[in-house]
PDB file of C-alpha atoms and ligand atoms in Angstrom:
ATOM      1  CA  SER A   7      49.687   5.760 -21.545  1.00  0.00           C
ATOM      2  CA  PRO A   8      52.766   7.471 -20.078  1.00  0.00           C
ATOM      3  CA  GLN A   9      52.123   8.174 -16.430  1.00  0.00           C
ATOM      4  CA  ASP A  10      52.706  11.298 -14.438  1.00  0.00           C
ATOM      5  CA  VAL A  11      54.591  10.867 -11.217  1.00  0.00           C
ATOM      6  CA  VAL A  12      52.317  10.355  -8.223  1.00  0.00           C
ATOM      7  CA  THR A  13      53.422  11.200  -4.663  1.00  0.00           C
ATOM      8  CA  ALA A  14      52.586   9.343  -1.440  1.00  0.00           C
ATOM      9  CA  ALA A  15      50.564  12.363  -0.293  1.00  0.00           C
ATOM     10  CA  GLN A  16      48.291  12.135  -3.356  1.00  0.00           C
ATOM     11  CA  VAL A  17      47.294   8.506  -2.814  1.00  0.00           C
ATOM     12  CA  PRO A  18      44.282   9.157  -0.510  1.00  0.00           C
ATOM     13  CA  PHE A  19      42.431  11.460  -2.895  1.00  0.00           C
ATOM     14  CA  LEU A  20      43.384   9.435  -5.959  1.00  0.00           C
ATOM     15  CA  ALA A  21      42.025   6.347  -4.190  1.00  0.00           C
ATOM     16  CA  LYS A  22      38.706   8.063  -3.672  1.00  0.00           C
ATOM     17  CA  GLN A  23      38.460   9.446  -7.192  1.00  0.00           C
ATOM     18  CA  SER A  24      39.933   6.770  -9.407  1.00  0.00           C
ATOM     19  CA  PHE A  25      40.774   3.431  -7.756  1.00  0.00           C
ATOM     20  CA  PRO A  26      38.623   0.438  -8.683  1.00  0.00           C
ATOM     21  CA  LEU A  27      36.843  -1.183  -5.741  1.00  0.00           C
ATOM     22  CA  CYS A  28      39.494  -3.914  -5.289  1.00  0.00           C
ATOM     23  CA  MET A  29      42.233  -1.338  -4.719  1.00  0.00           C
ATOM     24  CA  GLN A  30      39.979   0.970  -2.681  1.00  0.00           C
ATOM     25  CA  ASN A  31      39.232  -1.925  -0.350  1.00  0.00           C
ATOM     26  CA  MET A  32      42.828  -2.962   0.097  1.00  0.00           C
ATOM     27  CA  TYR A  33      43.806   0.612   0.732  1.00  0.00           C
ATOM     28  CA  SER A  34      40.998   1.092   3.296  1.00  0.00           C
ATOM     29  CA  ARG A  35      41.988  -2.113   5.056  1.00  0.00           C
ATOM     30  CA  LEU A  36      45.627  -1.040   5.132  1.00  0.00           C
ATOM     31  CA  HIS A  37      44.656   2.344   6.504  1.00  0.00           C
ATOM     32  CA  ALA A  38      42.255   0.977   9.128  1.00  0.00           C
ATOM     33  CA  ASP A  39      44.544  -1.837  10.331  1.00  0.00           C
ATOM     34  CA  ALA A  40      47.924  -0.129   9.789  1.00  0.00           C
ATOM     35  CA  HIS A  41      48.794  -3.434   8.229  1.00  0.00           C
ATOM     36  CA  LEU A  42      48.056  -5.518   5.147  1.00  0.00           C
ATOM     37  CA  LYS A  43      48.910  -9.160   4.585  1.00  0.00           C
ATOM     38  CA  HIS A  44      51.393 -10.313   1.977  1.00  0.00           C
ATOM     39  CA  TRP A  45      49.176 -10.734  -1.116  1.00  0.00           C
ATOM     40  CA  GLY A  46      47.376  -7.483  -0.501  1.00  0.00           C
ATOM     41  CA  ARG A  47      50.685  -5.660  -0.149  1.00  0.00           C
ATOM     42  CA  MET A  48      51.862  -7.210  -3.375  1.00  0.00           C
ATOM     43  CA  GLN A  49      48.672  -6.462  -5.311  1.00  0.00           C
ATOM     44  CA  LEU A  50      48.215  -2.923  -4.022  1.00  0.00           C
ATOM     45  CA  GLY A  51      51.965  -2.259  -4.224  1.00  0.00           C
ATOM     46  CA  LEU A  52      52.179  -3.261  -7.881  1.00  0.00           C
ATOM     47  CA  PHE A  53      49.041  -1.282  -8.688  1.00  0.00           C
ATOM     48  CA  LEU A  54      50.566   1.807  -7.057  1.00  0.00           C
ATOM     49  CA  LYS A  55      53.744   1.293  -9.039  1.00  0.00           C
ATOM     50  CA  GLY A  56      51.527   1.141 -12.145  1.00  0.00           C
ATOM     51  CA  ILE A  57      49.845   4.482 -11.427  1.00  0.00           C
ATOM     52  CA  GLY A  58      53.257   6.135 -11.261  1.00  0.00           C
ATOM     53  CA  LEU A  59      54.277   6.032  -7.584  1.00  0.00           C
ATOM     54  CA  PRO A  60      58.105   5.897  -7.656  1.00  0.00           C
ATOM     55  CA  LEU A  61      60.026   3.607  -5.293  1.00  0.00           C
ATOM     56  CA  GLU A  62      61.039   6.347  -2.846  1.00  0.00           C
ATOM     57  CA  GLU A  63      57.417   7.535  -2.583  1.00  0.00           C
ATOM     58  CA  ALA A  64      56.230   3.944  -2.193  1.00  0.00           C
ATOM     59  CA  LEU A  65      58.586   3.437   0.748  1.00  0.00           C
ATOM     60  CA  LYS A  66      57.309   6.690   2.268  1.00  0.00           C
ATOM     61  CA  PHE A  67      53.692   5.623   1.715  1.00  0.00           C
ATOM     62  CA  TRP A  68      54.023   2.126   3.231  1.00  0.00           C
ATOM     63  CA  ARG A  69      56.180   3.304   6.123  1.00  0.00           C
ATOM     64  CA  ALA A  70      53.586   5.962   7.029  1.00  0.00           C
ATOM     65  CA  GLU A  71      50.621   3.566   6.691  1.00  0.00           C
ATOM     66  CA  PHE A  72      52.366   0.996   8.911  1.00  0.00           C
ATOM     67  CA  ALA A  73      53.620   3.610  11.391  1.00  0.00           C
ATOM     68  CA  PRO A  74      50.756   3.385  13.909  1.00  0.00           C
ATOM     69  CA  LYS A  75      51.795  -0.209  14.637  1.00  0.00           C
ATOM     70  CA  THR A  76      55.283  -0.642  13.221  1.00  0.00           C
ATOM     71  CA  THR A  77      58.412   1.327  14.108  1.00  0.00           C
ATOM     72  CA  GLY A  78      60.540   2.696  11.281  1.00  0.00           C
ATOM     73  CA  GLU A  79      63.289   0.308  12.280  1.00  0.00           C
ATOM     74  CA  LYS A  80      61.000  -2.718  12.147  1.00  0.00           C
ATOM     75  CA  PHE A  81      59.536  -1.522   8.851  1.00  0.00           C
ATOM     76  CA  ASP A  82      62.992  -1.236   7.315  1.00  0.00           C
ATOM     77  CA  LYS A  83      63.895  -4.683   8.567  1.00  0.00           C
ATOM     78  CA  GLU A  84      60.711  -6.578   7.699  1.00  0.00           C
ATOM     79  CA  TYR A  85      58.784  -4.758   4.988  1.00  0.00           C
ATOM     80  CA  ALA A  86      61.023  -2.428   2.974  1.00  0.00           C
ATOM     81  CA  TYR A  87      62.470  -5.436   1.152  1.00  0.00           C
ATOM     82  CA  ASN A  88      59.008  -6.365  -0.169  1.00  0.00           C
ATOM     83  CA  VAL A  89      58.379  -2.856  -1.403  1.00  0.00           C
ATOM     84  CA  ARG A  90      61.727  -2.776  -3.199  1.00  0.00           C
ATOM     85  CA  HIS A  91      61.043  -6.246  -4.525  1.00  0.00           C
ATOM     86  CA  ASN A  92      57.929  -4.966  -6.322  1.00  0.00           C
ATOM     87  CA  TYR A  93      60.194  -2.465  -8.040  1.00  0.00           C
ATOM     88  CA  ALA A  94      62.662  -5.231  -8.854  1.00  0.00           C
ATOM     89  CA  LYS A  95      65.432  -3.715  -6.763  1.00  0.00           C
ATOM     90  CA  GLU A  96      65.858  -6.914  -4.779  1.00  0.00           C
ATOM     91  CA  GLY A  97      65.827 -10.627  -5.422  1.00  0.00           C
ATOM     92  CA  LYS A  98      65.669 -11.853  -8.987  1.00  0.00           C
ATOM     93  CA  ARG A  99      65.235  -8.330 -10.355  1.00  0.00           C
ATOM     94  CA  THR A 100      62.236  -9.391 -12.387  1.00  0.00           C
ATOM     95  CA  ASP A 101      60.130  -6.437 -13.407  1.00  0.00           C
ATOM     96  CA  TYR A 102      56.876  -7.296 -11.683  1.00  0.00           C
ATOM     97  CA  THR A 103      53.833  -6.051 -13.509  1.00  0.00           C
ATOM     98  CA  PRO A 104      50.531  -5.246 -11.787  1.00  0.00           C
ATOM     99  CA  TYR A 105      47.915  -8.020 -11.755  1.00  0.00           C
ATOM    100  CA  SER A 106      45.142  -8.063 -14.345  1.00  0.00           C
ATOM    101  CA  CYS A 107      41.472  -8.576 -13.401  1.00  0.00           C
ATOM    102  CA  LEU A 108      41.611 -12.168 -14.631  1.00  0.00           C
ATOM    103  CA  LYS A 109      44.583 -12.908 -12.410  1.00  0.00           C
ATOM    104  CA  ILE A 110      42.967 -11.234  -9.394  1.00  0.00           C
ATOM    105  CA  ILE A 111      39.621 -12.945 -10.030  1.00  0.00           C
ATOM    106  CA  SER A 112      41.171 -16.400 -10.451  1.00  0.00           C
ATOM    107  CA  THR A 113      43.506 -16.249  -7.438  1.00  0.00           C
ATOM    108  CA  PRO A 114      41.980 -17.856  -4.317  1.00  0.00           C
ATOM    109  CA  VAL A 115      41.588 -15.424  -1.422  1.00  0.00           C
ATOM    110  CA  PRO A 116      42.882 -16.549   1.972  1.00  0.00           C
ATOM    111  CA  LYS A 117      40.221 -16.145   4.668  1.00  0.00           C
ATOM    112  CA  GLY A 118      40.190 -12.734   6.323  1.00  0.00           C
ATOM    113  CA  ASP A 119      42.375 -11.242   3.602  1.00  0.00           C
ATOM    114  CA  ALA A 120      41.506  -7.956   1.899  1.00  0.00           C
ATOM    115  CA  PHE A 121      43.002  -9.327  -1.293  1.00  0.00           C
ATOM    116  CA  GLY A 122      40.901 -10.144  -4.351  1.00  0.00           C
ATOM    117  CA  CYS A 123      38.084  -8.771  -6.509  1.00  0.00           C
ATOM    118  CA  PRO A 124      35.199  -7.559  -4.310  1.00  0.00           C
ATOM    119  CA  TYR A 125      32.671  -8.397  -7.048  1.00  0.00           C
ATOM    120  CA  VAL A 126      33.741 -12.009  -6.438  1.00  0.00           C
ATOM    121  CA  THR A 127      34.438 -12.053  -2.711  1.00  0.00           C
ATOM    122  CA  LEU A 128      31.626  -9.923  -1.239  1.00  0.00           C
ATOM    123  CA  SER A 129      28.103 -11.160  -0.622  1.00  0.00           C
ATOM    124  CA  PRO A 130      25.373  -9.250  -2.532  1.00  0.00           C
ATOM    125  CA  ALA A 131      24.373  -7.470   0.694  1.00  0.00           C
ATOM    126  CA  GLU A 132      27.940  -6.456   1.523  1.00  0.00           C
ATOM    127  CA  LEU A 133      28.530  -5.284  -2.031  1.00  0.00           C
ATOM    128  CA  ALA A 134      25.311  -3.230  -2.070  1.00  0.00           C
ATOM    129  CA  GLU A 135      26.299  -1.618   1.218  1.00  0.00           C
ATOM    130  CA  GLN A 136      29.746  -0.675  -0.063  1.00  0.00           C
ATOM    131  CA  LEU A 137      28.435   0.738  -3.308  1.00  0.00           C
ATOM    132  CA  GLN A 138      25.778   2.752  -1.482  1.00  0.00           C
ATOM    133  CA  ALA A 139      28.503   4.187   0.728  1.00  0.00           C
ATOM    134  CA  LEU A 140      30.189   5.459  -2.450  1.00  0.00           C
ATOM    135  CA  ARG A 141      26.972   7.417  -3.126  1.00  0.00           C
ATOM    136  CA  LEU A 142      26.425   5.753  -6.470  1.00  0.00           C
ATOM    137  CA  PRO A 143      23.008   6.053  -8.140  1.00  0.00           C
ATOM    138  CA  SER A 144      20.673   3.273  -6.951  1.00  0.00           C
ATOM    139  CA  GLU A 145      20.293   1.870 -10.521  1.00  0.00           C
ATOM    140  CA  THR A 146      24.071   1.481 -10.613  1.00  0.00           C
ATOM    141  CA  VAL A 147      24.090  -0.365  -7.298  1.00  0.00           C
ATOM    142  CA  ARG A 148      21.285  -2.715  -8.405  1.00  0.00           C
ATOM    143  CA  ASP A 149      22.907  -3.312 -11.781  1.00  0.00           C
ATOM    144  CA  ALA A 150      26.367  -4.014 -10.339  1.00  0.00           C
ATOM    145  CA  VAL A 151      25.009  -6.369  -7.664  1.00  0.00           C
ATOM    146  CA  ALA A 152      22.993  -8.288 -10.297  1.00  0.00           C
ATOM    147  CA  LYS A 153      26.049  -8.608 -12.550  1.00  0.00           C
ATOM    148  CA  SER A 154      28.214  -9.764  -9.671  1.00  0.00           C
ATOM    149  CA  LYS A 155      25.592 -12.379  -8.715  1.00  0.00           C
ATOM    150  CA  GLY A 156      25.549 -13.538 -12.341  1.00  0.00           C
ATOM    151  CA  LYS A 157      29.352 -13.928 -12.137  1.00  0.00           C
ATOM    152  CA  HIS A 158      29.906 -11.103 -14.626  1.00  0.00           C
ATOM    153  CA  TYR A 159      32.467  -9.540 -12.355  1.00  0.00           C
ATOM    154  CA  GLN A 160      34.176  -7.241 -14.822  1.00  0.00           C
ATOM    155  CA  LEU A 161      30.813  -6.019 -16.125  1.00  0.00           C
ATOM    156  CA  ALA A 162      29.823  -5.214 -12.551  1.00  0.00           C
ATOM    157  CA  CYS A 163      33.035  -3.218 -12.231  1.00  0.00           C
ATOM    158  CA  MET A 164      32.296  -1.442 -15.505  1.00  0.00           C
ATOM    159  CA  ALA A 165      28.787  -0.536 -14.302  1.00  0.00           C
ATOM    160  CA  VAL A 166      30.336   1.045 -11.218  1.00  0.00           C
ATOM    161  CA  PHE A 167      32.869   2.912 -13.343  1.00  0.00           C
ATOM    162  CA  GLU A 168      30.052   4.292 -15.473  1.00  0.00           C
ATOM    163  CA  GLY A 169      27.935   5.234 -12.468  1.00  0.00           C
ATOM    164  CA  GLN A 170      30.858   6.909 -10.760  1.00  0.00           C
ATOM    165  CA  HIS A 171      32.069   8.864 -13.779  1.00  0.00           C
ATOM    166  CA  THR A 172      28.690   9.434 -15.458  1.00  0.00           C
ATOM    167  CA  CYS A 173      29.972   8.169 -18.776  1.00  0.00           C
ATOM    168  CA  ILE A 174      30.001   5.104 -20.985  1.00  0.00           C
ATOM    169  CA  CYS A 175      33.035   2.872 -20.725  1.00  0.00           C
ATOM    170  CA  ASP A 176      33.254   1.253 -24.185  1.00  0.00           C
ATOM    171  CA  SER A 177      36.487  -0.557 -23.589  1.00  0.00           C
ATOM    172  CA  GLY A 178      35.256  -2.642 -20.643  1.00  0.00           C
ATOM    173  CA  ILE A 179      37.417  -3.258 -17.574  1.00  0.00           C
ATOM    174  CA  ASN A 180      40.240  -5.762 -17.775  1.00  0.00           C
ATOM    175  CA  HIS A 181      42.881  -4.339 -15.470  1.00  0.00           C
ATOM    176  CA  PRO A 182      42.806  -2.230 -12.282  1.00  0.00           C
ATOM    177  CA  ASN A 183      45.421   0.093 -13.802  1.00  0.00           C
ATOM    178  CA  GLN A 184      43.317   0.469 -16.931  1.00  0.00           C
ATOM    179  CA  TYR A 185      40.347   1.418 -14.697  1.00  0.00           C
ATOM    180  CA  TYR A 186      42.550   4.048 -13.094  1.00  0.00           C
ATOM    181  CA  ASP A 187      43.886   5.388 -16.406  1.00  0.00           C
ATOM    182  CA  GLU A 188      40.388   5.636 -17.903  1.00  0.00           C
ATOM    183  CA  SER A 189      39.209   7.410 -14.773  1.00  0.00           C
ATOM    184  CA  ARG A 190      42.007   9.984 -14.887  1.00  0.00           C
ATOM    185  CA  LYS A 191      41.259  10.552 -18.584  1.00  0.00           C
ATOM    186  CA  VAL A 192      37.563  11.203 -17.906  1.00  0.00           C
ATOM    187  CA  LEU A 193      38.162  13.383 -14.833  1.00  0.00           C
ATOM    188  CA  LEU A 194      40.960  15.471 -16.314  1.00  0.00           C
ATOM    189  CA  GLU A 195      39.278  16.007 -19.684  1.00  0.00           C
TER     190      GLU A 195
HETATM  191 FE1  SF4 B 209      39.465  -4.859  -9.523  1.00  0.00          FE
HETATM  192 FE2  SF4 B 209      39.137  -5.923 -11.936  1.00  0.00          FE
HETATM  193 FE3  SF4 B 209      37.593  -6.694  -9.871  1.00  0.00          FE
HETATM  194 FE4  SF4 B 209      37.303  -4.287 -10.977  1.00  0.00          FE
HETATM  195  S1  SF4 B 209      36.910  -6.294 -11.982  1.00  0.00           S
HETATM  196  S2  SF4 B 209      37.354  -4.729  -8.791  1.00  0.00           S
HETATM  197  S3  SF4 B 209      39.413  -3.745 -11.466  1.00  0.00           S
HETATM  198  S4  SF4 B 209      39.789  -6.994 -10.090  1.00  0.00           S
END
């Protein structure tokens, strides 16, 4: 679907309302640490591009998130290139597309990284705790944890979508940007 333009200032509330858990977690880690390692920056950065955050807003967003620990000068020298790279303004000028669930699920997660699908990487107890913190109905939490344990990661994600939006998600979840688009559709209806 054609996307509306999203600004850096809108990211926090959009994250809360409509990001799938993988992107929520990377964003929380970024915000808490004022830093995010390479793969997380790439995955979250491409996702944000996919929801309609233009390059200038992306630079504003990342610079502000890094600001507690990184000066503007250092950001411009060490990180701005990566942000532009996601928008294909640097390097080979490939148009990088956001990662699908399958790609995220099948990519090994370096230890201590916020990268990856939480339905894969979190223990059942950690997952239950996170989902409870989102104030999801307890049936949803139980259902999602059971599906994650059974390695039905995308079904776990779909159960969370349904619990969060109080609706049925017929299409299933196959892409973090699709999760976001479906969420905006339901919430703006
Ligand atoms: Fe993200 Fe896909 Fe995992 Fe959901 S199933 S958390 S959208 S990678």
